[in-house]
Coordinates of C-alpha atoms in Angstrom, one line a residue:
M1 CA 5.0 -208.4 -111.3
S2 CA 5.7 -207.4 -107.7
L3 CA 7.4 -204.3 -106.3
L4 CA 10.7 -204.5 -104.5
V5 CA 12.9 -202.1 -102.5
V6 CA 16.9 -202.6 -101.4
G7 CA 18.6 -199.7 -99.9
L8 CA 20.6 -198.5 -96.9
S9 CA 19.8 -195.0 -95.1
H10 CA 20.9 -193.4 -92.2
R11 CA 18.8 -196.2 -90.0
S12 CA 20.7 -198.9 -91.2
A13 CA 24.4 -198.0 -92.1
P14 CA 27.1 -195.5 -90.6
V15 CA 27.5 -192.2 -92.1
S16 CA 31.2 -193.9 -93.3
V17 CA 29.4 -196.5 -95.3
L18 CA 27.0 -194.0 -96.5
E19 CA 29.4 -191.5 -97.8
R20 CA 31.4 -193.8 -99.8
A21 CA 28.2 -195.6 -101.1
T22 CA 27.5 -192.1 -102.5
L23 CA 25.9 -192.1 -106.5
N24 CA 27.0 -189.0 -108.5
A25 CA 24.4 -188.2 -111.4
D26 CA 26.3 -190.4 -114.0
A27 CA 26.3 -193.3 -111.7
Q28 CA 22.4 -192.9 -110.8
V29 CA 21.8 -192.9 -114.5
K30 CA 23.8 -195.8 -115.1
L31 CA 21.9 -197.8 -112.4
L32 CA 18.7 -197.1 -113.5
Q33 CA 19.9 -198.5 -117.1
D34 CA 21.4 -201.4 -115.9
T35 CA 18.5 -202.6 -113.7
V36 CA 15.6 -202.2 -115.9
A37 CA 18.2 -204.4 -118.4
A38 CA 18.5 -207.1 -115.8
E39 CA 16.1 -210.0 -116.2
P40 CA 14.3 -209.5 -113.0
A41 CA 13.1 -206.1 -113.4
A42 CA 10.5 -204.5 -115.6
E43 CA 10.8 -201.0 -114.7
A44 CA 13.0 -199.3 -111.7
T45 CA 13.5 -196.0 -110.1
L46 CA 16.2 -194.6 -107.7
L47 CA 15.3 -192.3 -104.5
A48 CA 19.1 -190.9 -103.9
T49 CA 19.2 -188.4 -101.1
C50 CA 22.4 -187.2 -98.6
N51 CA 21.5 -190.1 -96.4
R52 CA 19.3 -192.5 -98.2
I53 CA 19.9 -194.6 -101.2
E54 CA 17.2 -196.9 -102.1
L55 CA 16.4 -198.9 -105.6
Y56 CA 12.9 -199.8 -106.1
A57 CA 11.8 -202.3 -109.2
D58 CA 8.9 -203.9 -110.3
V59 CA 10.5 -207.7 -110.3
D60 CA 8.8 -211.0 -111.3
K61 CA 11.1 -213.3 -108.9
F62 CA 12.1 -212.1 -105.3
H63 CA 15.1 -213.9 -104.4
A64 CA 16.4 -213.4 -107.9
G65 CA 15.5 -209.8 -107.7
V66 CA 17.1 -208.9 -104.4
A67 CA 20.2 -210.8 -105.6
E68 CA 20.3 -208.7 -108.6
L69 CA 19.4 -205.1 -107.1
S70 CA 22.0 -205.9 -104.3
T71 CA 24.5 -206.9 -106.6
L72 CA 23.9 -203.5 -108.8
L73 CA 23.9 -201.2 -105.6
A74 CA 27.3 -202.6 -105.2
Q75 CA 28.8 -202.4 -108.4
H76 CA 27.7 -198.7 -108.7
S77 CA 28.7 -197.3 -105.3
G78 CA 31.8 -198.9 -105.5
V79 CA 31.4 -200.6 -101.8
G80 CA 31.8 -204.4 -101.8
L81 CA 29.0 -206.4 -101.5
D82 CA 30.0 -208.3 -98.7
E83 CA 30.6 -204.8 -97.2
L84 CA 27.4 -203.6 -97.9
T85 CA 25.2 -206.5 -97.6
P86 CA 24.7 -206.1 -93.7
H87 CA 23.9 -202.6 -93.9
L88 CA 21.1 -203.2 -96.7
Y89 CA 17.3 -203.6 -95.9
V90 CA 14.5 -205.5 -98.2
H91 CA 10.9 -204.7 -98.4
Y92 CA 8.4 -206.5 -100.8
E93 CA 4.9 -205.7 -102.2
D94 CA 3.0 -203.8 -99.2
R95 CA 5.9 -203.7 -96.7
A96 CA 7.3 -202.0 -99.8
V97 CA 4.6 -199.6 -100.3
H98 CA 4.5 -198.6 -96.6
H99 CA 8.0 -197.9 -96.7
L100 CA 7.9 -195.5 -99.4
F101 CA 4.8 -193.9 -98.3
S102 CA 6.8 -193.2 -94.4
V103 CA 9.6 -191.8 -96.2
A104 CA 7.1 -189.5 -98.1
C105 CA 5.6 -188.6 -94.9
G106 CA 8.9 -187.8 -93.8
L107 CA 8.4 -190.4 -90.6
D108 CA 12.1 -192.3 -91.9
S109 CA 14.2 -189.1 -92.2
M110 CA 17.0 -188.4 -90.1
V111 CA 15.0 -185.2 -88.8
V112 CA 11.3 -186.2 -88.1
G113 CA 8.8 -184.5 -90.5
E114 CA 10.9 -182.7 -92.5
G115 CA 9.3 -182.0 -95.9
Q116 CA 12.1 -181.7 -98.0
I117 CA 12.0 -185.5 -99.3
L118 CA 8.7 -184.7 -101.3
G119 CA 11.0 -182.7 -103.6
Q120 CA 13.5 -185.3 -103.6
I121 CA 10.9 -188.1 -104.6
K122 CA 9.6 -185.8 -107.1
D123 CA 12.9 -185.5 -109.0
A124 CA 13.3 -189.3 -108.8
L125 CA 10.0 -190.2 -110.4
A126 CA 11.1 -186.7 -112.9
T127 CA 14.0 -188.5 -113.8
A128 CA 12.7 -192.3 -114.1
Q129 CA 10.0 -190.9 -116.1
E130 CA 12.5 -189.2 -118.8
M131 CA 14.6 -192.2 -119.1
H132 CA 11.2 -194.3 -119.4
T133 CA 12.3 -196.8 -116.3
A134 CA 9.2 -196.5 -114.6
G135 CA 6.0 -198.1 -115.7
R136 CA 2.7 -198.2 -114.7
L137 CA 3.4 -199.6 -111.2
L138 CA 6.3 -197.4 -110.0
N139 CA 4.7 -194.0 -111.7
D140 CA 1.1 -194.8 -109.8
L141 CA 3.5 -195.5 -106.6
L142 CA 5.6 -192.0 -106.6
Q143 CA 2.6 -190.0 -107.6
Q144 CA 0.6 -191.4 -104.9
S145 CA 3.2 -191.2 -102.0
L146 CA 3.5 -187.7 -102.7
R147 CA -0.2 -187.2 -102.8
V148 CA 0.3 -189.1 -99.1
G149 CA 3.1 -186.8 -98.1
K150 CA 1.0 -183.6 -98.5
R151 CA -1.7 -184.8 -96.8
A152 CA 0.2 -185.8 -93.9
H153 CA 1.7 -182.4 -93.6
S154 CA -1.8 -180.7 -94.5
E155 CA -4.2 -182.8 -92.2
T156 CA -1.5 -183.2 -89.0
G157 CA 1.0 -181.2 -87.4
I158 CA 3.7 -183.3 -88.4
D159 CA 5.2 -180.1 -89.4
R160 CA 5.7 -179.4 -85.6
A161 CA 8.0 -182.3 -85.2
G162 CA 9.9 -182.2 -87.7
Q163 CA 11.8 -179.2 -89.7
S164 CA 14.3 -179.6 -92.3
L165 CA 18.0 -180.5 -92.3
V166 CA 19.2 -177.3 -92.4
T167 CA 17.4 -175.7 -89.8
F168 CA 18.0 -178.8 -87.5
G169 CA 21.8 -177.6 -88.5
L170 CA 21.8 -174.8 -87.2
Q171 CA 20.0 -175.3 -84.5
Q172 CA 22.9 -177.2 -83.2
L173 CA 25.6 -174.7 -84.1
S174 CA 23.5 -172.4 -82.0
A175 CA 24.0 -174.5 -79.0
G176 CA 20.7 -173.6 -77.7
T177 CA 20.3 -170.3 -78.3
A178 CA 17.2 -169.4 -80.8
V179 CA 18.5 -169.5 -84.3
D180 CA 17.0 -166.0 -85.3
A181 CA 19.2 -164.2 -82.3
W182 CA 22.3 -166.3 -83.0
A183 CA 22.4 -165.4 -86.7
K184 CA 21.0 -162.0 -86.5
G185 CA 23.8 -159.7 -88.3
K186 CA 26.3 -162.5 -89.3
K187 CA 27.8 -162.9 -92.7
A188 CA 27.5 -166.3 -94.2
L189 CA 29.3 -168.3 -96.9
V190 CA 27.3 -170.8 -98.7
I191 CA 29.0 -173.4 -101.1
G192 CA 26.9 -175.2 -103.8
A193 CA 23.7 -173.8 -105.5
G194 CA 21.6 -177.2 -105.5
S195 CA 18.6 -177.8 -104.1
M196 CA 19.7 -178.1 -100.2
S197 CA 22.3 -175.0 -100.7
S198 CA 19.3 -173.1 -101.8
L199 CA 17.5 -173.9 -98.9
A200 CA 20.1 -173.3 -96.7
A201 CA 20.5 -169.9 -98.3
A202 CA 16.7 -168.9 -97.9
T203 CA 16.5 -170.1 -94.3
L204 CA 19.9 -167.9 -93.6
A205 CA 18.3 -165.4 -95.0
R206 CA 15.2 -165.8 -92.8
A207 CA 17.0 -165.9 -89.6
G208 CA 18.2 -162.4 -90.3
V209 CA 21.7 -162.7 -91.7
S210 CA 23.4 -159.4 -92.9
E211 CA 25.0 -160.8 -95.9
I212 CA 25.0 -163.9 -98.0
V213 CA 27.9 -164.8 -100.4
I214 CA 27.3 -168.2 -102.8
A215 CA 30.1 -170.1 -104.5
N216 CA 29.6 -172.7 -106.9
R217 CA 31.5 -174.3 -109.7
T218 CA 28.9 -173.1 -112.0
P219 CA 28.7 -169.4 -111.9
D220 CA 25.0 -168.8 -113.2
R221 CA 23.4 -170.8 -110.6
A222 CA 25.2 -169.0 -108.0
E223 CA 24.1 -165.9 -109.6
R224 CA 20.8 -166.7 -109.9
L225 CA 20.1 -167.8 -106.3
A226 CA 22.0 -164.4 -105.2
Q227 CA 19.5 -162.8 -107.6
I228 CA 16.4 -164.6 -106.1
L229 CA 17.5 -163.3 -102.5
N230 CA 17.9 -160.3 -103.7
E231 CA 14.9 -159.4 -105.3
N232 CA 13.3 -160.6 -101.5
E233 CA 14.4 -157.4 -100.2
G234 CA 12.0 -155.8 -98.7
G235 CA 9.9 -158.8 -98.0
D236 CA 10.0 -161.2 -95.3
T237 CA 14.2 -160.9 -95.6
D238 CA 16.5 -158.1 -96.0
V239 CA 20.0 -159.5 -96.9
L240 CA 22.8 -158.7 -99.6
A241 CA 23.3 -161.6 -101.4
R242 CA 26.6 -162.0 -103.8
A243 CA 27.8 -164.7 -106.1
V244 CA 31.5 -165.5 -106.2
P245 CA 33.7 -168.4 -108.3
M246 CA 34.7 -171.3 -106.0
D247 CA 38.6 -169.9 -106.1
S248 CA 37.5 -166.9 -104.0
V249 CA 36.1 -169.2 -101.0
P250 CA 39.6 -169.2 -99.0
V251 CA 38.9 -165.6 -98.8
E252 CA 35.6 -165.2 -98.2
L253 CA 35.9 -168.2 -95.3
T254 CA 38.4 -165.2 -93.6
R255 CA 35.0 -162.6 -93.6
A256 CA 32.0 -165.3 -92.6
D257 CA 30.9 -166.1 -89.4
I258 CA 29.1 -168.9 -90.8
A259 CA 29.8 -171.5 -93.8
I260 CA 27.1 -173.9 -95.0
S261 CA 28.4 -176.6 -97.7
C262 CA 26.5 -179.1 -99.9
T263 CA 27.9 -179.8 -103.3
G264 CA 28.2 -183.3 -105.3
A265 CA 32.1 -183.1 -105.2
T266 CA 33.8 -186.5 -104.4
G267 CA 36.6 -184.9 -102.5
L268 CA 37.1 -182.5 -99.5
V269 CA 35.7 -178.7 -100.5
L270 CA 37.3 -177.2 -96.9
T271 CA 40.2 -179.1 -95.7
A272 CA 41.3 -178.7 -92.1
E273 CA 44.3 -176.5 -93.1
S274 CA 42.4 -174.4 -95.1
V275 CA 39.8 -173.8 -92.5
A276 CA 42.5 -173.4 -90.0
A277 CA 44.2 -170.6 -92.3
A278 CA 40.8 -168.7 -92.8
V279 CA 40.2 -168.5 -89.1
E280 CA 44.0 -167.1 -88.5
G281 CA 43.1 -164.9 -91.6
R282 CA 40.8 -163.5 -89.5
T283 CA 41.9 -163.5 -86.2
G284 CA 45.5 -162.8 -86.8
E285 CA 46.8 -165.7 -84.5
S286 CA 47.9 -169.3 -84.9
V287 CA 45.0 -171.9 -84.3
A288 CA 45.7 -174.7 -82.1
T289 CA 43.9 -178.1 -82.0
A290 CA 41.9 -179.1 -79.0
G291 CA 44.0 -181.2 -76.5
R292 CA 43.2 -182.7 -72.8
T293 CA 45.1 -181.6 -69.9
A294 CA 45.2 -183.6 -66.4
K295 CA 44.4 -182.1 -63.1
P296 CA 47.5 -181.9 -60.9
A297 CA 48.7 -184.8 -58.8
V298 CA 47.3 -185.1 -55.2
R299 CA 49.3 -186.2 -52.7
G300 CA 47.8 -189.1 -50.5
A301 CA 49.1 -191.0 -47.5
G302 CA 52.7 -190.4 -46.8
S303 CA 53.0 -187.8 -49.2
A304 CA 53.4 -190.4 -51.9
R305 CA 52.5 -188.8 -55.5
T306 CA 49.8 -190.1 -57.8
A307 CA 51.2 -191.5 -61.0
S308 CA 48.6 -189.9 -63.2
S309 CA 50.1 -188.9 -66.8
A310 CA 49.3 -185.4 -68.1
V311 CA 48.0 -185.1 -71.6
V312 CA 49.7 -182.6 -73.9
G313 CA 48.6 -180.7 -77.0
D314 CA 46.4 -183.0 -78.9
Q315 CA 48.0 -186.4 -77.6
A316 CA 45.4 -188.8 -76.8
P317 CA 45.4 -190.2 -73.1
L318 CA 48.0 -192.9 -72.7
A319 CA 47.1 -196.4 -73.3
P320 CA 46.6 -198.5 -70.1
T321 CA 49.4 -201.3 -69.4
S322 CA 48.6 -204.1 -71.0
V323 CA 48.5 -207.6 -69.4
G324 CA 51.9 -209.7 -70.0
T325 CA 53.6 -206.8 -70.3
D326 CA 55.7 -206.6 -67.2
D327 CA 57.0 -210.1 -66.6
D328 CA 56.3 -210.9 -62.9
C329 CA 54.7 -207.9 -62.0
P330 CA 52.8 -208.6 -58.5
L331 CA 50.0 -206.2 -59.8
D332 CA 46.8 -207.6 -60.9
L333 CA 46.9 -205.5 -64.1
S334 CA 43.6 -206.5 -65.8
A335 CA 41.7 -204.9 -62.9
V336 CA 43.1 -201.3 -63.7
Q337 CA 43.2 -202.0 -67.8
G338 CA 40.8 -199.1 -68.1
T339 CA 42.7 -196.4 -66.1
A340 CA 43.8 -193.8 -68.2
G341 CA 47.7 -193.0 -67.8
F342 CA 48.0 -196.0 -65.4
S343 CA 51.4 -196.6 -64.1
V344 CA 52.8 -199.7 -62.3
L345 CA 54.9 -197.5 -60.0
G346 CA 53.0 -195.0 -58.4
E347 CA 50.7 -194.9 -55.7
A348 CA 47.6 -195.8 -57.8
A349 CA 49.3 -198.8 -58.2
V350 CA 50.1 -200.1 -54.5
A351 CA 46.9 -198.8 -53.3
G352 CA 45.5 -201.5 -51.7
M353 CA 47.9 -204.1 -51.1
A354 CA 48.9 -206.3 -48.1
A355 CA 52.2 -206.2 -46.6
A356 CA 53.6 -209.3 -48.5
E357 CA 52.2 -207.8 -51.7
L358 CA 54.0 -204.4 -51.1
E359 CA 57.1 -206.0 -50.4
Q360 CA 57.0 -208.2 -53.5
H361 CA 56.6 -205.2 -55.7
A362 CA 59.2 -203.3 -54.1
A363 CA 61.4 -206.1 -54.9
W364 CA 60.0 -205.9 -58.7
V365 CA 60.8 -202.2 -58.6
D366 CA 64.2 -202.7 -57.6
K367 CA 64.9 -205.0 -59.9
G368 CA 65.4 -203.2 -63.2
D369 CA 65.4 -199.8 -64.8
V370 CA 62.1 -198.4 -63.2
A371 CA 62.0 -195.8 -65.9
A372 CA 61.9 -198.3 -68.7
R373 CA 59.1 -200.1 -67.2
A374 CA 56.9 -196.9 -66.6
P375 CA 54.2 -196.1 -69.9
R376 CA 55.5 -193.1 -72.0
G377 CA 54.7 -189.8 -70.3
A378 CA 53.8 -191.4 -66.9
A379 CA 55.6 -189.9 -63.6
V380 CA 57.9 -192.2 -62.5
L381 CA 58.7 -193.1 -58.7
D382 CA 62.4 -192.9 -58.0
P383 CA 63.0 -195.3 -55.1
E384 CA 65.7 -193.1 -53.2
A385 CA 63.9 -189.7 -53.6
D386 CA 60.5 -191.4 -52.8
A387 CA 62.1 -193.3 -49.3
D388 CA 59.8 -191.4 -47.5
A389 CA 56.7 -192.2 -49.0
I390 CA 57.8 -195.9 -49.0
A391 CA 58.4 -195.8 -45.4
A392 CA 55.1 -194.2 -45.0
L393 CA 53.1 -196.8 -46.8
V394 CA 54.9 -199.7 -45.2
Q395 CA 53.8 -197.8 -41.7
A396 CA 50.2 -197.6 -42.7
V397 CA 50.5 -201.3 -44.1
A398 CA 51.7 -202.3 -40.5
T399 CA 48.8 -200.3 -38.8
V400 CA 45.8 -201.4 -40.7
G401 CA 46.9 -204.5 -42.5
R402 CA 46.7 -202.6 -46.0
V403 CA 47.4 -199.4 -47.9
P404 CA 44.0 -197.6 -46.4
E405 CA 42.7 -196.1 -49.6
R406 CA 42.8 -197.0 -53.3
R407 CA 43.8 -194.1 -55.2
R408 CA 42.9 -193.9 -59.0
P409 CA 44.8 -191.0 -61.1
E410 CA 43.0 -187.8 -61.7
P411 CA 40.6 -187.8 -64.3
V412 CA 41.5 -186.5 -67.2
A413 CA 39.8 -183.2 -68.2
E414 CA 38.6 -181.6 -71.4
A415 CA 40.2 -178.4 -71.8
P416 CA 37.8 -175.5 -72.3
R417 CA 36.9 -174.5 -75.7
P418 CA 36.7 -171.1 -76.8
A419 CA 33.6 -169.3 -78.5
P420 CA 33.5 -170.4 -82.1
V421 CA 34.6 -167.8 -84.5
L422 CA 33.5 -169.7 -87.2
S423 CA 30.3 -172.0 -87.5
L424 CA 30.8 -174.6 -90.2
L425 CA 27.5 -176.9 -91.1
D426 CA 28.3 -179.9 -93.4
L427 CA 25.0 -181.0 -95.1
A428 CA 26.8 -183.1 -98.3
M429 CA 27.2 -186.9 -98.8
P430 CA 30.2 -187.8 -98.9
R431 CA 31.2 -184.6 -96.6
D432 CA 32.5 -181.6 -98.0
I433 CA 34.7 -180.5 -94.9
D434 CA 37.4 -182.6 -93.5
A435 CA 36.2 -184.3 -90.2
A436 CA 39.5 -183.0 -88.4
V437 CA 37.9 -179.4 -88.2
H438 CA 36.3 -180.7 -85.5
R439 CA 39.8 -180.3 -83.2
L440 CA 40.3 -176.9 -84.1
L441 CA 40.0 -174.3 -81.6
G442 CA 37.6 -171.4 -82.8
V443 CA 35.8 -173.5 -84.7
R444 CA 32.4 -175.3 -84.4
L445 CA 31.5 -177.9 -87.3
V446 CA 28.2 -179.8 -87.6
D447 CA 28.1 -183.0 -90.2
I448 CA 25.8 -185.6 -91.1
E449 CA 27.7 -188.0 -88.7
S450 CA 27.1 -185.4 -85.9
L451 CA 23.2 -184.7 -86.9
A452 CA 22.2 -188.4 -86.6
E453 CA 23.9 -188.5 -83.2
A454 CA 21.6 -185.5 -82.1
S455 CA 18.6 -186.5 -83.8
A456 CA 18.7 -189.8 -82.1
D457 CA 17.5 -188.1 -78.5
A458 CA 15.1 -185.8 -80.4
P459 CA 11.3 -185.7 -79.1
M460 CA 8.9 -187.2 -81.5
A461 CA 5.1 -185.2 -81.9
A462 CA 2.2 -186.3 -80.7
D463 CA 1.0 -186.1 -84.4
V464 CA 3.4 -188.9 -85.5
D465 CA 0.7 -191.5 -84.4
Q466 CA -1.9 -189.7 -86.6
V467 CA 0.8 -189.8 -89.6
R468 CA 1.2 -193.1 -89.0
R469 CA -2.3 -194.0 -89.3
I470 CA -2.6 -192.3 -92.3
V471 CA 0.1 -194.4 -93.6
S472 CA -1.2 -197.4 -92.7
D473 CA -4.9 -196.4 -94.7
E474 CA -3.2 -195.4 -97.4
V475 CA -1.3 -198.4 -98.1
A476 CA -4.3 -200.6 -97.8
A477 CA -6.1 -198.1 -100.6
F478 CA -2.9 -198.2 -102.7
S479 CA -3.0 -202.1 -102.3
A480 CA -6.6 -202.8 -102.8
A481 CA -6.4 -200.5 -106.2
Q482 CA -3.4 -202.3 -107.5
R483 CA -4.8 -205.8 -107.2
A484 CA -8.0 -204.5 -108.9
A485 CA -5.7 -202.9 -111.6
H486 CA -4.1 -206.5 -112.0
I487 CA -7.4 -208.2 -113.1
T488 CA -8.3 -204.9 -115.3
P489 CA -6.6 -206.7 -118.5
T490 CA -8.5 -210.0 -118.0
V491 CA -11.7 -208.1 -117.8
V492 CA -11.0 -206.1 -120.7
A493 CA -10.0 -209.4 -122.8
L494 CA -13.1 -211.1 -121.5
R495 CA -15.3 -208.2 -123.0
T496 CA -13.5 -208.0 -126.0
M497 CA -13.9 -211.8 -126.5
A498 CA -18.0 -211.3 -126.1
A499 CA -18.0 -208.3 -128.2
D500 CA -16.3 -210.7 -131.3
L501 CA -18.7 -213.0 -130.5
V502 CA -21.6 -211.0 -131.0
A503 CA -20.2 -209.2 -133.8
S504 CA -20.1 -213.0 -135.7
E505 CA -23.1 -214.1 -134.6
I506 CA -24.7 -211.3 -136.4
A507 CA -22.9 -211.5 -139.4
R508 CA -23.6 -215.0 -139.6
L509 CA -27.6 -213.9 -139.0
D510 CA -27.1 -211.5 -142.1
G511 CA -25.8 -214.5 -144.1
R512 CA -28.9 -216.6 -143.0
L513 CA -31.5 -213.9 -143.2
P514 CA -30.6 -211.3 -146.0
D515 CA -33.9 -209.7 -146.2
L516 CA -33.9 -208.0 -143.0
D517 CA -33.9 -204.3 -143.0
D518 CA -31.7 -201.8 -141.1
K519 CA -34.2 -201.2 -138.4
E520 CA -34.9 -204.9 -137.6
R521 CA -30.9 -205.8 -137.9
G522 CA -30.1 -203.2 -135.6
E523 CA -32.9 -204.1 -133.3
I524 CA -31.3 -207.8 -133.4
T525 CA -27.8 -206.7 -132.6
Q526 CA -28.9 -204.2 -129.9
T527 CA -30.9 -207.4 -128.2
V528 CA -27.8 -209.6 -128.3
R529 CA -25.6 -207.1 -126.7
R530 CA -28.0 -206.3 -123.7
V531 CA -28.1 -209.9 -123.1
V532 CA -24.2 -210.3 -123.2
D533 CA -23.7 -207.6 -121.0
K534 CA -26.0 -208.5 -118.5
L535 CA -24.5 -211.7 -118.5
L536 CA -21.0 -210.4 -117.9
H537 CA -22.0 -207.6 -116.0
A538 CA -22.6 -209.1 -112.4
P539 CA -19.4 -211.5 -112.4
T540 CA -16.9 -208.6 -113.8
V541 CA -18.0 -206.3 -110.9
R542 CA -17.6 -209.1 -108.3
V543 CA -14.3 -210.5 -109.7
K544 CA -13.2 -206.8 -109.4
Q545 CA -14.6 -206.8 -105.8
L546 CA -12.7 -209.9 -105.1
A547 CA -9.8 -209.1 -106.6
A548 CA -9.3 -205.9 -104.6
E549 CA -8.7 -208.0 -101.3
P550 CA -6.2 -209.7 -99.9
G551 CA -5.2 -212.6 -101.7
G552 CA -7.4 -211.8 -104.7
A553 CA -4.8 -212.3 -107.1
G554 CA -5.7 -215.5 -108.1
Y555 CA -9.1 -214.4 -109.5
A556 CA -7.4 -213.2 -112.9
D557 CA -6.2 -216.8 -113.5
A558 CA -9.7 -218.2 -112.7
L559 CA -11.3 -216.1 -115.0
R560 CA -9.0 -216.7 -118.0
T561 CA -9.3 -220.6 -117.0
L562 CA -13.2 -220.4 -117.0
F563 CA -13.8 -218.3 -120.0
D564 CA -11.0 -219.6 -122.0
L565 CA -9.1 -216.4 -122.7
D566 CA -6.2 -216.4 -124.8
P567 CA -3.0 -215.3 -122.3
E568 CA -1.5 -213.4 -125.2
T569 CA -4.6 -211.6 -125.9
V570 CA -4.4 -210.3 -122.2
A571 CA -1.0 -209.4 -122.0
S572 CA -1.4 -207.3 -125.1
V573 CA -4.0 -205.0 -123.5
S574 CA -1.8 -205.0 -120.5
R575 CA 1.0 -203.6 -122.7
A576 CA -1.4 -201.4 -124.5
E577 CA -2.5 -200.1 -120.9
N578 CA 0.8 -199.5 -120.1
N579 CA 1.7 -197.6 -123.0
N580 CA -1.1 -195.0 -122.3
E581 CA 0.0 -194.5 -119.3
N582 CA 3.5 -193.7 -119.7
A583 CA 2.9 -191.6 -122.1
K584 CA 0.3 -189.6 -120.0
N585 CA 3.4 -189.8 -117.3
R586 CA 5.9 -188.1 -119.9
G587 CA 3.4 -185.7 -120.5
R588 CA 3.6 -184.8 -116.5
A589 CA 7.3 -184.8 -116.3

C-alpha cells in the first residue's frame, strides 16, 4: 500500500472554483465513507479548510487511485470532473508526506506561517479516527505532521512570517494603520461561532474593540463564546460581549463598525442590499455605488474637441470601436482598440493623419448619420458646428504635412471613495458576503479572494528556509520509519516460525527421551532457543536497517522467499498490529 493525496487549494484553483467545491460536514463524511469503500483505497482522511480540499488515502494502485479519488472529489463537490481536473494536484509516497508536513508548518498557507492549520489537521485526524477510516499509515502520518508543525513553530521564527488569516484580514481592512490603533473603541459584529469566528472574536478583543456581538444559528454556541470573552474581563482584554440570534444581524449591522463573517452557510449571509440598508440606517443617507468619472475634454489644435466619453454613475467604460463595425472607415481601428471611450469622429481619431487621409475621413463622415456611427455616450463632432475646427486641422496639415499631435482621450479616473463607515471581513468559503458590496460607497470589504491577491506579495521570513530544512529532515525520518515498519510483520512471522520449530523439536525430544527431568529439559529448551535467536538476530537487525533505506521495500519479499514464509501468516500479523494501533488511536481521539 502507498500514500496518495489528491486535492486543490488557493495555489492551484481560483477562488470561484474553491467556493463551488466546498464540502459541508455531511458531504465530508460521505466522501470518506465512499473513499474507503472504493477498491484502490484501504484508509482515507480529508483535510478541508476555507482554502483547500485534500483527500489522503492509502492505495494499492497509483493510477487507479488517482482516477478514483479525483472522481469522488468531483462527485461530492458538485463540480464536474472535466472542470475540476485542471486544478487538481497529485502527490505520491514521499512527495505526499512532504506536502502534508509543509502544510502543517504553514508553508503552503495563504498567509505563510499561520498556525491555525494545525487545529484543522487535528480535527481531520479526529474525524477519520471516529469514522474508522484512518489505519496505521494515516494515523502515523497525521500525528507526525502535528509534531512537525509544532517543532517548526517552537524552533524557528516562522511566527514572525506568519499570522492567522483573521489578523491578515484585519491588516488589510486597516489599510496600513496599526490594527490595535484602528480597532480601538470600535463596535464589532461576528457572524458564526465556529473555530474561525472564535479566533476572530478573540483577535478583535485583543485589538481593543469596545463591544463584540456574536450571531449564530445555534444560540448556545454564540452564548458560550460571548461568555468566554466576558470571563476574560480584566485579563488581556476588556470587552463587552453578547450573543444575538441570526435574525438580529440587520439591526446589529447598523451599529457595527466592523463585521466578520465565517459560517457554513451555502448561500449569502449578507447581500449587497442588506449591507446598503445597514449603512443607510447608520448614516441616514442613501448608499451609492462607486463609479468612475472622466476628466473634462481638453481643447487641442484649432480648438477641436477631444472626443473622450464620460462614465456616469456605475456604468463601465465604453467599449472601443470594434474592427469592421464601420464600413469604409479610413482609420486603422485595430491600432486604437484599447482606448476606452474612443470615438471615430473626434480629434483623437484624426490626429496624426496626412492630408489625403483627412479628406477621406471627412468624406466618410459626411456620407451618413454621424450620431448613429458614434459609440453610445461618445461626444459627436457636428461637421457644421465644428467647421472652424476642421479648417484649423486642414491648415495644420498643409503646414506640417499631417496633424502635428496625436491625442488620446483623457484617462478615465477613479472617483475618490469616502472613508468607510463599515468594514467587512468575509472568511467563509463559499463566501458569506455578496462580492457586489465592493462597489458600495462607505463600505470596505476584504474577502478570501482579495486576501489571496494581497498575500501573493507578502514578504517571506528568513526562517522559512529553516522550516523547509526541518520538513525535509522529518520526511526522510518518517519515510525510513515507514519502510522499516513495512518489514516488521515479516520479521515477526519469521521469529514465530522459529519459535514453533523449537517447540516442535522439544516435543519430539520428550517423546524420545521421556526420562529427562524438568531441569534437564529446561536446559535443553533454553539452549535451542538461544541458538535460534543468535542465528536470527544479525539477519533480522540488518534487514530492518536495509529496509529503512530508499528502495529497501524488496527486502521483505526476499526474506519471505528465503525462509519460505506463508504470505497469509505475514498478513495476519500485519492485520493484528493494525487492529491494535487503531484501538489505541481511537482512545487518543
